[in-house]
Every structure is written in structure tokens, then in C-alpha cells.
Amino acid sequence: MSDWEDLAGYVASLPPEEQASFSRHAGMDLTGGQEAAARTLRAYAAGNPGVSPSSFLSSVCSQAAFACDTGMARRAGEAALQLAQSGEDRQLAHVALAQLHFQNRRDKGELDAFERHCLEAVRLGHAGTFCYERLTTLYEYRGQTGKAREICSRAIEVLEGAGDTSSADRFRRRLERFSARGGR
């Protein structure tokens, strides 16, 4: 997939019940075949020039995950990763998938997938706080203070670079608490 037309083809290739589910989570009717979906997506893209097909799919992933439509969320998130052409698109797709896996974190495989997607979003420099907060808490819970400190330091670097000094300060205070407890 490379653009909105390819996304329309992807949606049209889904079985009718999945097209309806995708449409619900996308907030627009994308049923009725590839041409109808392409027209709707082109109109959406014209009105939202800052949105890429990949970021659109990441949003569908997040909406489906919120609605506990895990299968659709997983498919949309994986498609978002495949379609991602920029670092920002990859960051967003990994965060959307991390949010999906976080919901089922009591399952070891889901927790591992959550951690993997968060670490990739962090590596790519995502400037949202979700992954930094959850990873720091996870590592702190596991007693992996060194890893928790690394995530806090990375959060401070990225968030300050993005101009989010308030969030960066929260991570700075968290680092200070680690130091006050002797790194434990």
C-alpha cells in the first residue's frame, strides 16, 4: 500500500462485516466497493492534508482497540506499519499497537508485544508520554531501575526537544526520586 487509493483497495478487500467495522472505527462510510471508498478517502485527505494513510490507519487501530475490537485494531495497526513512509508514521503506528497490547498486558505475549512496540516508538523519538510513562512503571515494577532511568532520560530529551517542558519536568522529578532512593 502506498497511498489513499491503496488504502481504499485494502478496505474493499475486507469481508463486508469487517468493512462495516472498519467504517465504524474510521467514523466514515467506506463500504460500497473500492471506488466509493476511494472517493470518500480522497475527500477526507483533501480536507485533512496533514493526515497520511498510515496515520489514519493508526487512528482506526486506536479507536478499534478502545472499542475492544481487538482483531480489527491489530489488522489496522499492522497495515499502518506497512504503509508508514515517515518516521512520524512509524512512531504513531507503534504507539497505537502498544496501546492495543497494553489493554491485555496480563497475558505475557501481549505484555511482550506492548514493550516491543513502546521501545520502538521510543527509539524513533515519539514525543508523546504514553510509552515513556508505561515503560518506566513496568521497569520500576520489575526492579529494573537502570532501564527505568534510561527511559526517563530519553523522555526528558525528546519531550524537551518537542517543547513539552511540563512533561519533561515530571520525568526529571521521577529521576530525582530514583536517586533519592539510591537507584532502587
Coordinates of C-alpha atoms in Angstrom, one line a residue, residues 3-122:
D3 CA -1.5 6.0 -0.8
W4 CA -5.2 6.6 -0.3
E5 CA -6.1 4.6 -3.3
D6 CA -4.2 1.6 -1.9
L7 CA -6.0 2.1 1.4
A8 CA -9.3 2.1 -0.4
G9 CA -8.3 -1.2 -2.0
Y10 CA -7.4 -2.6 1.4
V11 CA -10.7 -1.7 2.9
A12 CA -12.6 -3.0 -0.2
S13 CA -10.7 -6.3 0.2
L14 CA -12.1 -6.9 3.7
P15 CA -15.2 -9.1 4.1
P16 CA -18.4 -7.0 4.3
E17 CA -18.7 -7.3 8.1
E18 CA -15.1 -6.1 8.6
Q19 CA -15.7 -3.2 6.1
A20 CA -18.6 -2.1 8.3
S21 CA -16.4 -2.5 11.5
F22 CA -13.6 -0.5 9.8
S23 CA -16.0 2.2 8.8
R24 CA -17.4 2.5 12.3
H25 CA -13.9 2.9 13.8
A26 CA -12.9 5.3 11.0
G27 CA -16.0 7.4 11.5
M28 CA -16.9 7.4 7.8
D29 CA -18.7 5.0 5.5
L30 CA -16.1 3.1 3.5
T31 CA -18.4 0.3 2.3
G32 CA -19.8 0.0 -1.2
G33 CA -16.6 -1.0 -3.0
Q34 CA -13.2 0.3 -3.8
E35 CA -14.4 3.3 -5.9
A36 CA -16.8 4.5 -3.3
A37 CA -14.1 4.1 -0.6
A38 CA -11.6 5.9 -2.7
R39 CA -13.9 8.8 -3.3
T40 CA -14.6 9.1 0.4
L41 CA -10.9 8.8 1.4
R42 CA -9.8 11.4 -1.3
A43 CA -12.4 13.9 0.1
Y44 CA -11.1 13.2 3.6
A45 CA -7.5 13.6 2.5
A46 CA -8.3 16.9 0.7
G47 CA -9.8 18.3 3.9
N48 CA -7.1 16.9 6.2
P49 CA -3.8 17.4 4.3
G50 CA -1.7 16.7 7.4
V51 CA -3.1 13.2 7.7
S52 CA -1.4 10.3 5.9
P53 CA -3.0 7.0 5.1
S54 CA -0.8 5.4 7.8
S55 CA -1.7 7.9 10.5
F56 CA -5.4 7.4 9.5
L57 CA -4.9 3.6 10.0
S58 CA -3.2 4.2 13.4
S59 CA -6.3 6.2 14.4
V60 CA -8.6 3.4 13.3
C61 CA -6.4 1.0 15.3
S62 CA -6.7 3.1 18.4
Q63 CA -10.5 3.5 18.0
A64 CA -11.0 -0.2 17.4
A65 CA -8.8 -1.0 20.5
F66 CA -10.8 1.4 22.6
A67 CA -14.0 -0.4 21.5
C68 CA -12.3 -3.8 22.3
D69 CA -12.4 -4.9 18.6
T70 CA -9.0 -6.4 19.0
G71 CA -8.9 -8.2 15.6
M72 CA -9.7 -5.0 13.7
A73 CA -7.3 -3.0 15.8
R74 CA -4.5 -5.4 15.2
R75 CA -5.1 -5.5 11.4
A76 CA -5.3 -1.7 11.2
G77 CA -2.2 -1.2 13.3
E78 CA -0.2 -3.7 11.2
A79 CA -1.4 -2.1 8.0
A80 CA -0.4 1.3 9.4
L81 CA 3.1 0.0 9.9
Q82 CA 3.3 -1.4 6.4
L83 CA 2.0 1.9 5.0
A84 CA 4.3 4.1 7.1
Q85 CA 6.5 6.2 4.9
S86 CA 7.9 8.6 7.5
G87 CA 9.4 8.2 11.0
E88 CA 6.3 10.0 12.4
D89 CA 4.0 7.5 10.8
R90 CA 6.1 4.6 12.2
Q91 CA 6.1 6.2 15.7
L92 CA 2.3 6.6 15.6
A93 CA 1.7 3.1 14.4
H94 CA 3.9 1.6 17.1
V95 CA 2.2 3.7 19.8
A96 CA -1.3 2.6 18.5
L97 CA -0.2 -1.0 18.6
A98 CA 1.3 -0.6 22.1
Q99 CA -2.0 0.8 23.3
L100 CA -3.8 -2.2 21.9
H101 CA -1.4 -4.7 23.6
F102 CA -1.4 -2.7 26.9
Q103 CA -5.1 -3.5 27.3
N104 CA -4.3 -7.2 27.5
R105 CA -1.0 -6.8 29.4
R106 CA -1.8 -9.6 31.9
D107 CA -1.0 -12.0 29.0
K108 CA 2.8 -12.5 28.7
G109 CA 2.7 -12.4 24.9
E110 CA 0.7 -9.2 24.9
L111 CA 3.0 -7.6 27.5
D112 CA 6.0 -8.5 25.4
A113 CA 4.4 -7.0 22.3
F114 CA 3.5 -3.9 24.3
E115 CA 7.1 -3.5 25.4
R116 CA 8.4 -4.1 21.9
H117 CA 6.2 -1.5 20.3
C118 CA 6.8 1.1 23.0
L119 CA 10.6 0.6 22.8
E120 CA 10.4 1.1 19.0
A121 CA 8.4 4.3 19.4
V122 CA 10.9 5.5 22.0

